[in-house]
């Protein structure tokens, strides 16, 4: 059983970015917009700030109360977007239930949309004309390439169909010629699908959703799920039971998470060079 070490790979990517920034003398700033406090979000915001500091990129966090009116929030975001000092902008999800992510994300210009969440950026991604990849797609792609895992012709089960993980990954898997099955909250008897999977990718945010009895021997597990319990970051996979059957598996923490952050920083540099 192999541990797919996303943390180690992320460090390699960030070191390469650091050298590129020094060589090109780039002056960049990442702006993160947070509207509702969330324990998992706080962890990822700190990771992004730390990654920026490591490579020599300025970081700024704009925090707004969840009681802010939609019109005022839009005005504030437009000011942040048009500020020339902000090279890349992120809307930290999740948002309060009364705010649609699509409405807010589409205020970000494509040239500053490092998370690939705006309608313009997503449209270019779907058409194959975007110069960057959504961070989760970039992370999974880097991971599979590093460990020489080919999904072409493989039975890939993707658990979750959300806008951050499931939707962009589904398109990418199809482009890579994987045989794709998507599981959502209405799918019955998940095990009947996961037991046949060569590769299981999960991004739901529900601890221990997948356990050893649900997968076959030799499976590749990519755990993109994140949730927090008693201050501890957890994935969707019961690592102890699943790792006994897996050929390769990502840990949480230390797997897809830090790699996604590194890819986001990589996107910021690509959009500004």
PDB file of N, CA, C and O in Angstrom, residues 8 22 31 41 74 78-79 83 106 111-113 137 149 161 183 196 204 221 223 265 267:
ATOM      1  N   UNK A   8       4.316  16.520   0.462  1.00  0.00           N
ATOM      2  CA  UNK A   8       5.669  16.527  -0.083  1.00  0.00           C
ATOM      3  C   UNK A   8       5.681  17.085  -1.503  1.00  0.00           C
ATOM      4  O   UNK A   8       6.550  17.880  -1.869  1.00  0.00           O
ATOM      5  N   UNK A  22      11.213  34.882  -7.806  1.00  0.00           N
ATOM      6  CA  UNK A  22      12.476  35.603  -7.597  1.00  0.00           C
ATOM      7  C   UNK A  22      13.130  35.973  -8.929  1.00  0.00           C
ATOM      8  O   UNK A  22      13.590  37.094  -9.125  1.00  0.00           O
ATOM      9  N   UNK A  31      -5.872  37.857  -2.647  1.00  0.00           N
ATOM     10  CA  UNK A  31      -6.938  38.383  -1.793  1.00  0.00           C
ATOM     11  C   UNK A  31      -7.976  37.292  -1.548  1.00  0.00           C
ATOM     12  O   UNK A  31      -8.481  36.692  -2.490  1.00  0.00           O
ATOM     13  N   UNK A  41     -12.751  26.178   6.761  1.00  0.00           N
ATOM     14  CA  UNK A  41     -12.313  27.340   5.976  1.00  0.00           C
ATOM     15  C   UNK A  41     -11.123  28.035   6.634  1.00  0.00           C
ATOM     16  O   UNK A  41     -10.174  28.445   5.963  1.00  0.00           O
ATOM     17  N   UNK A  74     -21.817  42.917  -2.776  1.00  0.00           N
ATOM     18  CA  UNK A  74     -21.427  43.013  -4.191  1.00  0.00           C
ATOM     19  C   UNK A  74     -20.568  44.247  -4.436  1.00  0.00           C
ATOM     20  O   UNK A  74     -19.579  44.197  -5.171  1.00  0.00           O
ATOM     21  N   UNK A  78     -16.705  44.212  -5.739  1.00  0.00           N
ATOM     22  CA  UNK A  78     -16.308  44.941  -6.951  1.00  0.00           C
ATOM     23  C   UNK A  78     -15.110  45.841  -6.677  1.00  0.00           C
ATOM     24  O   UNK A  78     -14.204  45.965  -7.519  1.00  0.00           O
ATOM     25  N   UNK A  79     -15.073  46.468  -5.497  1.00  0.00           N
ATOM     26  CA  UNK A  79     -13.925  47.301  -5.115  1.00  0.00           C
ATOM     27  C   UNK A  79     -12.653  46.466  -4.969  1.00  0.00           C
ATOM     28  O   UNK A  79     -11.570  46.879  -5.376  1.00  0.00           O
ATOM     29  N   UNK A  83      -9.276  46.642  -7.489  1.00  0.00           N
ATOM     30  CA  UNK A  83      -8.043  47.113  -6.841  1.00  0.00           C
ATOM     31  C   UNK A  83      -6.833  46.500  -7.564  1.00  0.00           C
ATOM     32  O   UNK A  83      -6.658  45.283  -7.564  1.00  0.00           O
ATOM     33  N   UNK A 106     -19.174  35.207  -9.957  1.00  0.00           N
ATOM     34  CA  UNK A 106     -19.150  35.810 -11.297  1.00  0.00           C
ATOM     35  C   UNK A 106     -18.769  37.294 -11.292  1.00  0.00           C
ATOM     36  O   UNK A 106     -18.631  37.901 -12.346  1.00  0.00           O
ATOM     37  N   UNK A 111      -9.272  36.916 -15.321  1.00  0.00           N
ATOM     38  CA  UNK A 111      -7.811  37.057 -15.201  1.00  0.00           C
ATOM     39  C   UNK A 111      -7.343  37.092 -13.738  1.00  0.00           C
ATOM     40  O   UNK A 111      -6.133  37.006 -13.462  1.00  0.00           O
ATOM     41  N   UNK A 112      -8.312  37.198 -12.799  1.00  0.00           N
ATOM     42  CA  UNK A 112      -7.972  37.171 -11.375  1.00  0.00           C
ATOM     43  C   UNK A 112      -8.599  35.984 -10.653  1.00  0.00           C
ATOM     44  O   UNK A 112      -8.425  35.826  -9.435  1.00  0.00           O
ATOM     45  N   UNK A 113      -9.300  35.140 -11.404  1.00  0.00           N
ATOM     46  CA  UNK A 113     -10.071  34.035 -10.815  1.00  0.00           C
ATOM     47  C   UNK A 113      -9.211  32.776 -10.675  1.00  0.00           C
ATOM     48  O   UNK A 113      -9.280  31.854 -11.478  1.00  0.00           O
ATOM     49  N   UNK A 137      -8.705  19.911  -9.630  1.00  0.00           N
ATOM     50  CA  UNK A 137      -8.337  19.136 -10.827  1.00  0.00           C
ATOM     51  C   UNK A 137      -6.818  19.120 -10.974  1.00  0.00           C
ATOM     52  O   UNK A 137      -6.210  18.071 -11.227  1.00  0.00           O
ATOM     53  N   UNK A 149      -0.051   6.920 -11.974  1.00  0.00           N
ATOM     54  CA  UNK A 149      -1.362   6.248 -11.969  1.00  0.00           C
ATOM     55  C   UNK A 149      -2.152   6.748 -13.171  1.00  0.00           C
ATOM     56  O   UNK A 149      -2.432   7.946 -13.279  1.00  0.00           O
ATOM     57  N   UNK A 161     -21.042  15.703  -6.212  1.00  0.00           N
ATOM     58  CA  UNK A 161     -21.194  16.421  -7.483  1.00  0.00           C
ATOM     59  C   UNK A 161     -21.234  17.938  -7.274  1.00  0.00           C
ATOM     60  O   UNK A 161     -21.884  18.666  -8.010  1.00  0.00           O
ATOM     61  N   UNK A 183     -21.640   9.610  -8.004  1.00  0.00           N
ATOM     62  CA  UNK A 183     -22.538   9.328  -6.885  1.00  0.00           C
ATOM     63  C   UNK A 183     -22.979  10.653  -6.265  1.00  0.00           C
ATOM     64  O   UNK A 183     -22.137  11.504  -5.962  1.00  0.00           O
ATOM     65  N   UNK A 196     -16.857  -2.003  -7.297  1.00  0.00           N
ATOM     66  CA  UNK A 196     -16.386  -2.299  -8.661  1.00  0.00           C
ATOM     67  C   UNK A 196     -15.334  -1.302  -9.139  1.00  0.00           C
ATOM     68  O   UNK A 196     -14.771  -1.451 -10.223  1.00  0.00           O
ATOM     69  N   UNK A 204     -17.019  14.844  -0.458  1.00  0.00           N
ATOM     70  CA  UNK A 204     -18.323  15.141   0.144  1.00  0.00           C
ATOM     71  C   UNK A 204     -18.195  15.968   1.421  1.00  0.00           C
ATOM     72  O   UNK A 204     -18.984  16.872   1.674  1.00  0.00           O
ATOM     73  N   UNK A 221      -7.408   5.226  -3.897  1.00  0.00           N
ATOM     74  CA  UNK A 221      -8.318   6.113  -3.163  1.00  0.00           C
ATOM     75  C   UNK A 221      -7.772   7.539  -3.137  1.00  0.00           C
ATOM     76  O   UNK A 221      -6.656   7.780  -2.662  1.00  0.00           O
ATOM     77  N   UNK A 223      -8.897  10.967  -1.544  1.00  0.00           N
ATOM     78  CA  UNK A 223      -9.832  11.548  -0.580  1.00  0.00           C
ATOM     79  C   UNK A 223      -9.727  13.069  -0.617  1.00  0.00           C
ATOM     80  O   UNK A 223      -8.780  13.651  -0.095  1.00  0.00           O
ATOM     81  N   UNK A 265      -1.841  28.656  -5.848  1.00  0.00           N
ATOM     82  CA  UNK A 265      -0.720  29.600  -5.969  1.00  0.00           C
ATOM     83  C   UNK A 265      -0.112  29.501  -7.371  1.00  0.00           C
ATOM     84  O   UNK A 265       0.255  30.518  -7.985  1.00  0.00           O
ATOM     85  N   UNK A 267      -1.725  28.738 -10.066  1.00  0.00           N
ATOM     86  CA  UNK A 267      -2.673  29.442 -10.942  1.00  0.00           C
ATOM     87  C   UNK A 267      -2.448  30.952 -10.901  1.00  0.00           C
ATOM     88  O   UNK A 267      -2.502  31.631 -11.930  1.00  0.00           O
TER      89      UNK A 267
END
